[in-house]
């Protein structure tokens, strides 16, 4: 019989940095439209794999001189090439051992819910029968990682792991292989320092209002996110933190192109957005996770909470702003 350790060993040899296994009962409180059990009702386990974002992808953004590394190597390359390749290899490994596996890439192209808001309405579809959700079901990958024991959700709503803090992206697959699940992460990484709130360029994370969900008996809580402000700041739409934004322009996005997402409107005034979309199939990541990734990473490294160790601290001088 295939064992969990065999799957993990193969997944890491195939490119994954982190691998965890969740039992399907841990998704009992998931919304119907985001419940993976509707995708594969006979699944016995979900395998979740994490892929680190290199620390150096943020170096040029920290200096204000080189922004494309995070957008490409830290984001688009992982989503479109590295992770799908590993996902296919692990899927075929399970098939070769006699088990079915459903690969779940980081793509919401057909999703009936928005990856930005988690609400219905992104794709106009209807359920094939009254008891089923509309296609496509789109899982919450970060919460799936929590269900697989890889880490916790920080106040920023990002996944934090003891290996890399906020520096990873996640994919998953469902399988009918009876794999032993990992225990939920019992440590504590997020200490509510609130640096993510203080340093978010878009001021998108609430300091007082939170969201709580339950994953297999583990309560996850994060600051309520203003998805409109987050999407604009992420793509470089806050002039104080974006050398690509036309500084003489007043920009007040409404998110009318898609609920909670201001990037389509930003594209009209910031040409670099169209170039990254056409060349990479991905929005520019000019905001560089200033609060939610960089400040969090710096803090966790300083506190000695991460297994990833570096000879030099990431920041040695005051962070820039225009």
Short mmCIF file of N, CA, C and O in Angstrom, two decimals, residues 14 17 64 101 115 125 203 253:
data_model
loop_
_atom_site.label_atom_id
_atom_site.label_comp_id
_atom_site.label_asym_id
_atom_site.label_seq_id
_atom_site.Cartn_x
_atom_site.Cartn_y
_atom_site.Cartn_z
N UNK A 14 10.30 16.04 -6.98
CA UNK A 14 9.71 16.60 -8.19
C UNK A 14 9.61 18.11 -8.17
O UNK A 14 9.10 18.72 -9.12
N UNK A 17 8.72 22.23 -2.22
CA UNK A 17 9.52 22.53 -1.03
C UNK A 17 8.82 22.08 0.24
O UNK A 17 9.47 21.75 1.24
N UNK A 64 13.97 49.57 -4.88
CA UNK A 64 13.26 50.47 -5.79
C UNK A 64 13.83 50.51 -7.19
O UNK A 64 13.61 51.47 -7.93
N UNK A 101 -6.14 10.62 -9.04
CA UNK A 101 -5.76 11.90 -8.45
C UNK A 101 -6.31 13.03 -9.32
O UNK A 101 -6.24 12.95 -10.55
N UNK A 115 -11.37 34.88 -7.22
CA UNK A 115 -10.23 34.60 -6.35
C UNK A 115 -9.89 35.81 -5.49
O UNK A 115 -9.18 35.72 -4.50
N UNK A 125 -22.15 30.53 -14.64
CA UNK A 125 -22.41 29.10 -14.80
C UNK A 125 -23.60 28.71 -13.94
O UNK A 125 -23.99 29.45 -13.03
N UNK A 203 -3.35 50.38 2.49
CA UNK A 203 -4.13 50.43 3.74
C UNK A 203 -5.35 49.51 3.62
O UNK A 203 -6.48 49.87 3.95
N UNK A 253 -10.27 54.05 -8.03
CA UNK A 253 -10.93 52.87 -8.62
C UNK A 253 -12.25 52.56 -7.92
O UNK A 253 -12.41 52.81 -6.72
#
